[in-house]
Every structure is written in structure tokens, then in C-alpha cells.
Coordinates of C-alpha atoms in Angstrom, one line a residue:
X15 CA 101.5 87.0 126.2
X16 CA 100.5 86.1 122.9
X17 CA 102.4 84.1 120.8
X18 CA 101.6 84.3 116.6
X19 CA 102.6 81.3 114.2
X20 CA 104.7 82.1 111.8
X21 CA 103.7 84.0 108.9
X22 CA 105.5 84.4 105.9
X23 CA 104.6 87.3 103.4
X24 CA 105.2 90.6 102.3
X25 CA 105.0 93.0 105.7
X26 CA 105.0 90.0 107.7
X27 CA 107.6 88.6 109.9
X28 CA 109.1 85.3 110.8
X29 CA 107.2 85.2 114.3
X30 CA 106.0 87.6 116.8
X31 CA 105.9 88.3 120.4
X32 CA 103.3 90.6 121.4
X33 CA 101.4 91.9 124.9
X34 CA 98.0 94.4 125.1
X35 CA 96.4 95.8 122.5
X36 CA 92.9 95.1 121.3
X37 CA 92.3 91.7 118.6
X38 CA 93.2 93.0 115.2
X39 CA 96.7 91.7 114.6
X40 CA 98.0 92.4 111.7
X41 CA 100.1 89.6 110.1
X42 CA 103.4 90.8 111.9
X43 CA 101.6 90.7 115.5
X44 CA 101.1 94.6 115.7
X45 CA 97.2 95.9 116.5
X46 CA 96.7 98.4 113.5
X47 CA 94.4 100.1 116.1
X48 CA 97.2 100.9 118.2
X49 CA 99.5 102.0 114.9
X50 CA 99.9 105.7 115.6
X51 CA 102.5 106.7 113.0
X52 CA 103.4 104.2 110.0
X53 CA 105.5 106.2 107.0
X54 CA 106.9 103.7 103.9
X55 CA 109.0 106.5 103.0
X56 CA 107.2 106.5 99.9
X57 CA 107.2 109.0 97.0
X58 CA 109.0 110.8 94.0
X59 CA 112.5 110.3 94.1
X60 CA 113.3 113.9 95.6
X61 CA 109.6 114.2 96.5
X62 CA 109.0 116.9 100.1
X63 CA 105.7 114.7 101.1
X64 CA 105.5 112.6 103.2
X65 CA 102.4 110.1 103.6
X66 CA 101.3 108.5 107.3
X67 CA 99.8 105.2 106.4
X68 CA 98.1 104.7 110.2
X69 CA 94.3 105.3 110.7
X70 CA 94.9 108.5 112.3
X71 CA 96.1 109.7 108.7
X72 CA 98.6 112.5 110.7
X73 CA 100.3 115.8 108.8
X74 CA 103.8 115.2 108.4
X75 CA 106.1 118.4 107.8
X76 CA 109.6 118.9 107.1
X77 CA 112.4 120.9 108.9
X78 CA 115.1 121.3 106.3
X79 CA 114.7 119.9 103.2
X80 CA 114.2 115.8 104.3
X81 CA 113.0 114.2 101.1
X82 CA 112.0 110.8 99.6
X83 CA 114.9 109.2 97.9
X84 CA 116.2 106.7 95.7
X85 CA 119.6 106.7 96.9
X86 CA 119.2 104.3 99.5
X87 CA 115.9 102.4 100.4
X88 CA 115.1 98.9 102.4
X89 CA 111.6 98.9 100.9
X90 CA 109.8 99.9 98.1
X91 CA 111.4 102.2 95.4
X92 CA 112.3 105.2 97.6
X93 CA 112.9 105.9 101.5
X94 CA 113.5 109.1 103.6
X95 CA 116.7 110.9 103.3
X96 CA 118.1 113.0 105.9
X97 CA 121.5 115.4 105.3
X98 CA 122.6 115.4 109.3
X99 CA 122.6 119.2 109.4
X100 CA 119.3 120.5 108.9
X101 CA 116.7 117.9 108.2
X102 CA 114.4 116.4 110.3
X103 CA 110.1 115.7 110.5
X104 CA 107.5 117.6 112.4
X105 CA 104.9 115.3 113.5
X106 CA 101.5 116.6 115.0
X107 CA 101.3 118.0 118.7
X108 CA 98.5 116.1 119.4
X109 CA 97.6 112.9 122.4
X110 CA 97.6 110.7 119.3
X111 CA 101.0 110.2 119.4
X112 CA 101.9 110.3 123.0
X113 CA 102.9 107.4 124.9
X114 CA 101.6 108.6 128.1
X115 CA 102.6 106.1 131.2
X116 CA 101.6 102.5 129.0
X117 CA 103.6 100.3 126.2
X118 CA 104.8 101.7 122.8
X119 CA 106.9 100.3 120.4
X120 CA 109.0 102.7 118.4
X121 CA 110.8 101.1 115.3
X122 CA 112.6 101.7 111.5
X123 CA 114.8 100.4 108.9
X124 CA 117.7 102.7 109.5
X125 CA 120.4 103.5 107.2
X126 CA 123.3 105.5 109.2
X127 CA 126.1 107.4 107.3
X128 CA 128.4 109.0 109.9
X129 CA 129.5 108.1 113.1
X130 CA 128.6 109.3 116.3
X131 CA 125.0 109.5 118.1
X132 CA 122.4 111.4 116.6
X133 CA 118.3 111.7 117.3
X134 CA 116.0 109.1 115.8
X135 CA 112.8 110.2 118.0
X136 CA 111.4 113.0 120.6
X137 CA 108.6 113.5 122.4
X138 CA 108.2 116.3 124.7
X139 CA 104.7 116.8 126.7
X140 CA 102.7 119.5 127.6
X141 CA 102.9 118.3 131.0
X142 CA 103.9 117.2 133.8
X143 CA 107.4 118.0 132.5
X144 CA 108.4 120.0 129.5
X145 CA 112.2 119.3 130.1
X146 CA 111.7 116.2 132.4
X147 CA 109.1 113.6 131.4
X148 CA 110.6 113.8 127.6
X149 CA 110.8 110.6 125.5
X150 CA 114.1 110.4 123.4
X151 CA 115.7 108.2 121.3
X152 CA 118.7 108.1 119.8
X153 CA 121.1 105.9 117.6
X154 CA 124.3 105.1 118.5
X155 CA 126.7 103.5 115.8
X156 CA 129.1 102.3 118.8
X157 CA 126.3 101.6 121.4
X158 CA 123.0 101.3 119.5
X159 CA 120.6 103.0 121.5
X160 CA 120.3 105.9 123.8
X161 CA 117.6 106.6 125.5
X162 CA 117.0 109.8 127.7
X163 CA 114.4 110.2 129.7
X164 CA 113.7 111.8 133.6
X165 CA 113.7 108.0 134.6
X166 CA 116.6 106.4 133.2
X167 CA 118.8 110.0 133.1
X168 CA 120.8 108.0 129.8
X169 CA 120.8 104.4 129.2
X170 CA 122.9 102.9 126.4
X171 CA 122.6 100.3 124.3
X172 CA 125.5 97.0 124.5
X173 CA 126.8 97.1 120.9
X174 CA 126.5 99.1 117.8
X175 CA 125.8 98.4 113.8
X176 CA 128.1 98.7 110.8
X177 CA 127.2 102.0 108.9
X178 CA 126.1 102.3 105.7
X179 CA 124.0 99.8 105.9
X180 CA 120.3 98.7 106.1
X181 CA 119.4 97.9 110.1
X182 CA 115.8 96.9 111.8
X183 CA 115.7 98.9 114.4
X184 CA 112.9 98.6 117.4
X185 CA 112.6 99.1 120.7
X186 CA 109.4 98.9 123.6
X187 CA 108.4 99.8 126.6
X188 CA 106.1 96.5 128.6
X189 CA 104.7 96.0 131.9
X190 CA 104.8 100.1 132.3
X191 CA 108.7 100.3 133.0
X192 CA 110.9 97.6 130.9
X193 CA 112.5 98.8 127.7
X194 CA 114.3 97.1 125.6
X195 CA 115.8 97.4 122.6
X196 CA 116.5 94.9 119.5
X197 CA 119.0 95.8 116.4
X198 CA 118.6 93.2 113.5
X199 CA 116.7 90.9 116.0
X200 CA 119.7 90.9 119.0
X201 CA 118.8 92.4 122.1
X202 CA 121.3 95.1 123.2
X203 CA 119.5 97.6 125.2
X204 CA 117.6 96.3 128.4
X205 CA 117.0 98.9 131.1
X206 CA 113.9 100.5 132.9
X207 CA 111.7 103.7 132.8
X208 CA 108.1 104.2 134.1
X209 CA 108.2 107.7 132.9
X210 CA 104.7 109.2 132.2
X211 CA 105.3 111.2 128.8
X212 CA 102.1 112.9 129.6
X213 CA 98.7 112.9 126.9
X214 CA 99.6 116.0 124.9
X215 CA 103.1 117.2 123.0
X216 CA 104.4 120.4 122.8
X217 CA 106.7 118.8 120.2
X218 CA 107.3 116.0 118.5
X219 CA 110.4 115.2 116.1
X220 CA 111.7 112.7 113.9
X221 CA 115.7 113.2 113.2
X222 CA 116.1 116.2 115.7
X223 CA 116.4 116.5 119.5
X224 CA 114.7 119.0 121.7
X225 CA 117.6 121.1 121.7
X226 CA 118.0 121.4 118.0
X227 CA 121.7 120.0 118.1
X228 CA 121.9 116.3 116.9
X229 CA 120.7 115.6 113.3
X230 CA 120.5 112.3 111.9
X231 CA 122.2 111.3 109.2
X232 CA 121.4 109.0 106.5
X233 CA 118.0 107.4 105.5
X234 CA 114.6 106.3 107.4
X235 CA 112.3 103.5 106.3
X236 CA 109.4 102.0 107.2
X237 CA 108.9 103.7 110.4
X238 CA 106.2 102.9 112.7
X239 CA 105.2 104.3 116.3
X240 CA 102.5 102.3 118.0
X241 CA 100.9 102.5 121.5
X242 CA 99.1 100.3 123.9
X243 CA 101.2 97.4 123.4
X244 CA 104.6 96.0 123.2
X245 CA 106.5 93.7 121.0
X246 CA 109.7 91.2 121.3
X247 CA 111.9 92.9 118.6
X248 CA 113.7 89.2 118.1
X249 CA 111.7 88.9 114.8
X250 CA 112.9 90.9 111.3
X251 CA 110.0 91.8 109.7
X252 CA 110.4 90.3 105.9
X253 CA 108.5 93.1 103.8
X254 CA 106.8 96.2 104.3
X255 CA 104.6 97.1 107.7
X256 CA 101.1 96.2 106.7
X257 CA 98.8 99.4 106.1
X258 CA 95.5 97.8 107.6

């Protein structure tokens, strides 16, 4: 366990809580090494492109018409907008962004417009399971989380977040099966899963499930998927994820 001072700064957090991952720490505790996905939501307001700020640069396409807008944004001058029907992100199908069987840290600003529970993340391997190994995530405004997997077969978060509003959002797999789950720095999702999400996708989704039936709704920002390490969520960052 490694425990970071506190650091005060734009991207950087009150304190930090972090466990694995190699030495580079960036100044909210995260390895930038391990960063596999980091988007600002940055870009023209109605702008279709969408820029990953991790090392592994990755193509980011868009289901729907998902944009960058200056409705609503946590960060910056513009985040991503979603319309609940039809929008979502296609990441790359690659072993980049798979968790496989070790820690990851999934997390956002998240700005929810309608009630119910609706997709924030999927991952879905080649192997072993298509249908049963599949990592995903949802937000609840009622429960907070949701997260399905072939290990936990549902588990719900303890209490929900006010919509139409601006919520930090993160939750980690350690030690191979705990998962928790922090909104606004308050734990409300603690529950297990050792589920291997294998080392390549067949798809991988921001907004949608894997059955094309829950949209999100609202706005994204400042969302960040990181493997080979874990992270207390108790800290809100103060400023934008660092890009190095």
C-alpha cells in the first residue's frame, strides 16, 4: 500500500490511496503507465472527435451522434454528451484495454439526466466467455452502481446521486477479487468478483450494454480506465487527470 502526501493542483487530488503499478505516479497517485484510456472530453462545442490522452493514443468512434459539448462540463470548456437513445463510444478491440484477471480502476465525472439505470462501461472478451466473463458497469441514480459480471451475477451499489448534477464517479477491482465503488468520495458499493475478463475484446463500449438496450444519458467527463493497479476512490480529484 502506498500512501501519497497530499497534493494540491490542477489534476491532482486531496490524497491518494493506491496498490501495484510500476513508480511513475502521477500527482493524483495513478501510474500513467497503467492509464489505458484517459478522454478530457475535449473539443468544439458540437465537435464528433474524440481525443485519448493515455500513451496508447487509442481510436475512439462514435455510435450515434455522441459529441463534445458546452451544455454541461466539470472540466475544461466542453465534455461528452450523450442523448440516451442512440449514442454511445466504440473503443478499440484490442488487450490494451482489457482488464484480464488483475486490478483496474474505471472512473468519470458523470452528469446523469434521467432516471433509471443505464450503461457507463462494457467489456466483453474474446475468450473464455463471450456472454460470461463480461465486465459491466452501470449507473444507477437510486443505487449507484451495478455491476454484472459471471462472478457477482448483479451487485448493486447502497445509495444513489441527485441528477443533473456533476458526480466523481470510480470504482476498482484489488487483491484480484474486491471491488468497490466510491461516488463523490463515499463508499457505496463493496462486493467481490475474480472474474478473468480475458486478454482480448470482442467489444468494448462506453454508454451502451452488450445487448444494445440501455443508453446513457447525460454527459461524460474526464474518463479514465487504468489497469494493473487499484485506487481508494475516497479522494475527489480537484482538476483535470494529468496527461503524463
Amino acid at each position: 500500500m502506498i500512501i501519497l502526501p497530499s497534493v494540491i493542483g490542477a489534476g491532482a487530488s486531496s490524497k491518494a490511496r493506491l496498490s501495484g503499478g510500476g513508480g511513475d505516479y502521477t500527482a493524483d497517485g495513478v501510474s500513467y503507465s497503467n492509464v489505458r484510456l484517459l478522454l478530457h472530453g475535449e473539443g468544439l462545442s458540437g465537435g464528433s472527435t474524440f481525443t485519448d490522452n493515455s500513451s496508447y493514443a487509442n481510436t475512439i468512434t462514435r455510435g450515434g451522434t455522441p459529441t463534445t459539448s458546452s451544455t454541461q462540463f466539470k472540466y475544461g470548456s466542453t465534455s461528452i454528451a450523450f442523448n440516451g437513445s442512440t449514442d454511445y463510444l466504440i473503443l478499440p478491440n484490442n488487450a490494451v484495454l482489457s482488464p484480464g484477471s488483475g486490478n483496474w480502476i474505471f472512473e468519470s465525472w458523470v452528469y446523469m439526466t434521467a432516471a433509471g439505470r443505464y450503461s457507463w462501461l462494457n467489456l466483453h472478451p474474446t475468450s473464455p466467455s463471450f456472454s460470461n466473463s463480461t465486465l459491466q458497469l452501470y449507473l444507477d441514480n437510486s443505487n449507484g452502481f451495478y455491476l454484472d459480471d459471471s462472478n457477482t451475477g448483479g451487485a448493486s451499489g447502497t445509495a444513489g446521486f441527485s441528477l443533473n448534477d456533476w458526480h466523481y464517479i470510480v470504482i476498482s477491482r484489488s487483491g484480484t477479487s474486491s471491488v468497490q465503488g466510491w461516488i463523490d468520495g463515499v463508499r457505496r458499493l463493496n462486493t467481490t468478483s475474480a472474474a478473468n475478463y480475458g486478454t482480448t475484446l470482442a467489444q468494448a463500449r462506453i454508454g451502451i450494454d452488450k445487448d444494445g438496450s440501455s443508453f446513457f444519458p447525460g454527459y461524460l467527463d474526464e474518463v479514465r480506465l487504468t489497469t494493473g493497479q487499484s485506487k481508494d476512490g475516497s479522494a475527489v480529484p480537484n482538476g483535470t487527470f494529468p496527461n503524463s
